Coordinates of C-alpha atoms in Angstrom, one line a residue:
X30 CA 0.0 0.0 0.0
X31 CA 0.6 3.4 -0.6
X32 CA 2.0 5.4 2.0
X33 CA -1.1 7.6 1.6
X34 CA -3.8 4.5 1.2
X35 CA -1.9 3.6 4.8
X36 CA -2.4 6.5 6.5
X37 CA -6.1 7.0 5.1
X38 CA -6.4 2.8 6.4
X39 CA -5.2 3.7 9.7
X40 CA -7.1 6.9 10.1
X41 CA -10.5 4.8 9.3
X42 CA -9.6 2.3 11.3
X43 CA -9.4 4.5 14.0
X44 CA -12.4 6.4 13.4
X45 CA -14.6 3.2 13.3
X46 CA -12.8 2.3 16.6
X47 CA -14.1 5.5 18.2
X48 CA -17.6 5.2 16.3
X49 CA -18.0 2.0 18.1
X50 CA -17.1 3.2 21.8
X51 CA -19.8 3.5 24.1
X52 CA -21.7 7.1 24.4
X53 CA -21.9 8.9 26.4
X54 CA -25.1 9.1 28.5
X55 CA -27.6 11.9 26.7
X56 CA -28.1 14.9 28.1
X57 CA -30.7 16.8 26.2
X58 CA -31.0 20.5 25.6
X59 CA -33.1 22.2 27.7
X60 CA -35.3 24.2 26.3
X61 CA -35.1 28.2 27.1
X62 CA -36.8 31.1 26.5
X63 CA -34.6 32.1 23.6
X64 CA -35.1 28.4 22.5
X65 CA -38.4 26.4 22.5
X66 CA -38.4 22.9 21.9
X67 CA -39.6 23.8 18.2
X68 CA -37.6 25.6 15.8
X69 CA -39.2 26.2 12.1
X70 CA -36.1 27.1 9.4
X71 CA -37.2 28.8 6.2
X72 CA -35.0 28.4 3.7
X73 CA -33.1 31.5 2.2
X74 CA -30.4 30.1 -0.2
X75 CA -29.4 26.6 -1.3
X76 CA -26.4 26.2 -3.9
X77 CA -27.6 22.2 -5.4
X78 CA -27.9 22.0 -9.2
X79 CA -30.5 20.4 -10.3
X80 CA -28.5 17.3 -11.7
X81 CA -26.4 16.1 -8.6
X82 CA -22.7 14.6 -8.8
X83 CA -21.6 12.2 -6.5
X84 CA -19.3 14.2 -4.5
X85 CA -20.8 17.0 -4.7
X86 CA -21.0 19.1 -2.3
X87 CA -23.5 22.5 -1.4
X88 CA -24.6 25.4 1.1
X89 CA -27.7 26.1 2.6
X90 CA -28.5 29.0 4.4
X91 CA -32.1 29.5 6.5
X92 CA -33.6 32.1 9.1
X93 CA -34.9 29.8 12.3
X94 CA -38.3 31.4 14.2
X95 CA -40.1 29.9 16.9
X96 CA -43.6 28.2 15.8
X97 CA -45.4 31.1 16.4
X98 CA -43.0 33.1 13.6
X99 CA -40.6 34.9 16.8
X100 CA -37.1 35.4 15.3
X101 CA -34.6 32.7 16.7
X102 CA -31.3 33.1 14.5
X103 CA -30.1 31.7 11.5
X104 CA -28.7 28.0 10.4
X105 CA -26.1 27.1 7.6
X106 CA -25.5 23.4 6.2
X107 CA -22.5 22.0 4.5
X108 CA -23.9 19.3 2.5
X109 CA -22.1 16.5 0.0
X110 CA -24.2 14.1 -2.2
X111 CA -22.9 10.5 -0.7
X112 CA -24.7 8.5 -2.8
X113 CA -26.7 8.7 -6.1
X114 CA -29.8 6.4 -6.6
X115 CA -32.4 6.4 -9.2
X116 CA -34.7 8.3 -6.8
X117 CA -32.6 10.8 -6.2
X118 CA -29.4 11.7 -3.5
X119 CA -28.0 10.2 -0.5
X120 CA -26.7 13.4 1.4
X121 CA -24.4 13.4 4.6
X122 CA -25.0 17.4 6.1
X123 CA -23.2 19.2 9.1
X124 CA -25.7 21.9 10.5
X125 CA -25.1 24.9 12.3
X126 CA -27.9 26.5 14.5
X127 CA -26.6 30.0 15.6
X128 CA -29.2 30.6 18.3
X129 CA -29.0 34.0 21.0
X130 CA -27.8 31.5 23.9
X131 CA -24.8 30.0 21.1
X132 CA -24.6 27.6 18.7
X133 CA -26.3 24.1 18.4
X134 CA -24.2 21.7 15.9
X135 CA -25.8 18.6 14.4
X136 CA -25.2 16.0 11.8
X137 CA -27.8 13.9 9.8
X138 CA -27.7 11.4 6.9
X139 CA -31.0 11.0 4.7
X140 CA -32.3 10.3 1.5
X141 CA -33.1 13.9 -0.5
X142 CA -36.0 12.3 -2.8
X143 CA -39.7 11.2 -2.2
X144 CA -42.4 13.0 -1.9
X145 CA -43.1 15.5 1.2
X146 CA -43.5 15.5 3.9
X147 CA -39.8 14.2 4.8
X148 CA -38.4 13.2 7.9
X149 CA -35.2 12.7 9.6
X150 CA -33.5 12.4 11.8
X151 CA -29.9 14.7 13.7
X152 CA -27.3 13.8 16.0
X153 CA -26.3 16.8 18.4
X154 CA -22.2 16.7 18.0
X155 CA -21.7 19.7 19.6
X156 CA -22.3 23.5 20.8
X157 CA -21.3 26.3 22.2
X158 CA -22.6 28.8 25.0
X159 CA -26.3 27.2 26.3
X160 CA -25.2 24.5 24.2
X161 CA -21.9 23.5 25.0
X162 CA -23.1 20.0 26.8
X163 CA -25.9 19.5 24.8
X164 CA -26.5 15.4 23.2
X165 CA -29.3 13.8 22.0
X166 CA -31.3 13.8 18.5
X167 CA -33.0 16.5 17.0
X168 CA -36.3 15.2 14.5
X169 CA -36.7 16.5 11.5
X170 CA -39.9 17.3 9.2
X171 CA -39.5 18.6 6.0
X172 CA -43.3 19.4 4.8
X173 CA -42.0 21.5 1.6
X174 CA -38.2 21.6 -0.4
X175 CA -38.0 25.1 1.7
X176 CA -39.6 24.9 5.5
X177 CA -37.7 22.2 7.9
X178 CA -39.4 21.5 11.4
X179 CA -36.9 20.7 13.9
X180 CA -37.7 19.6 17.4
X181 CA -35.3 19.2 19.9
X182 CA -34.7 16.5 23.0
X183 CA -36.7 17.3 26.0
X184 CA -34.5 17.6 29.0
X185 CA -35.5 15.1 31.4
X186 CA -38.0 15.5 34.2
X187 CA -36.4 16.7 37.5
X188 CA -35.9 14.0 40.4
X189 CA -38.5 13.3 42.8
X190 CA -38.1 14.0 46.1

């Protein structure tokens, strides 16, 4: 092998050796009053041609609100096309929820064809500020190619005394 194919072996093999290490318990994010549990993004900007490439990759860009239409902040996704099937795309996105109390990171893989509504799911890797602890799964409903639904994990009840 290559000293290159090597090093991309090794590096795989290590990242499927940390994949496959137990999580971490979830702690959800706790909704606040800059934050509610649901977050509607309206799409602003997406950069996808219309005929996909297989390692392709594109932006999005959305303004976030609350349900009742209360401004929340604004999200970007970094998107490549993974996989290419008759239907349509496999995409693989990293999304970034910049939100008043920081920023909310998550990942999600899914298939970007059928018909609407879509849904999804996220995995929280990460935040900042409010957010810097946060775990768990966001869900995702797509009911149109431009609104996204996204409700995030509940934090748990409190302890009984």
């Amino acid at each position: 092998m290559s000293s290159r194919r090597t090093h991309l072996t090794t590096l795989g093999l290590g990242l499927l050796a940390g994949a496959v290490a137990a999580p971490a318990p979830a702690r959800a994010v706790a909704p606040t009053e800059s934050v509610p549990a649901g977050i509607l993004a309206k799409r602003k900007q997406i950069t996808l041609p219309a005929v996909p490439a297989l390692g392709l990759t594109y932006i999005a860009t959305f303004d976030l609100t609350d349900p009742a239409g209360a401004p929340l902040g604004t999200a970007a996704a970094n998107t490549a096309i993974v996989d290419l099937r008759l239907e349509g795309p496999v995409i693989l996105s990293q999304v970034v929820l910049q939100l008043a109390g920081g920023e909310l990171h998550y990942q999600r893989l899914m298939n970007r064809f059928g018909e609407y509504p879509r849904s999804g799911t996220g995995v929280i890797v990460g935040g900042s500020g409010e957010y810097a602890e946060a775990q768990g799964v966001i869900e995702i409903t797509w009911p149109d190619a431009d609104t996204i639904h996204l409700r995030l994990p509940q934090p748990p009840p409190p302890p009984r005394s």
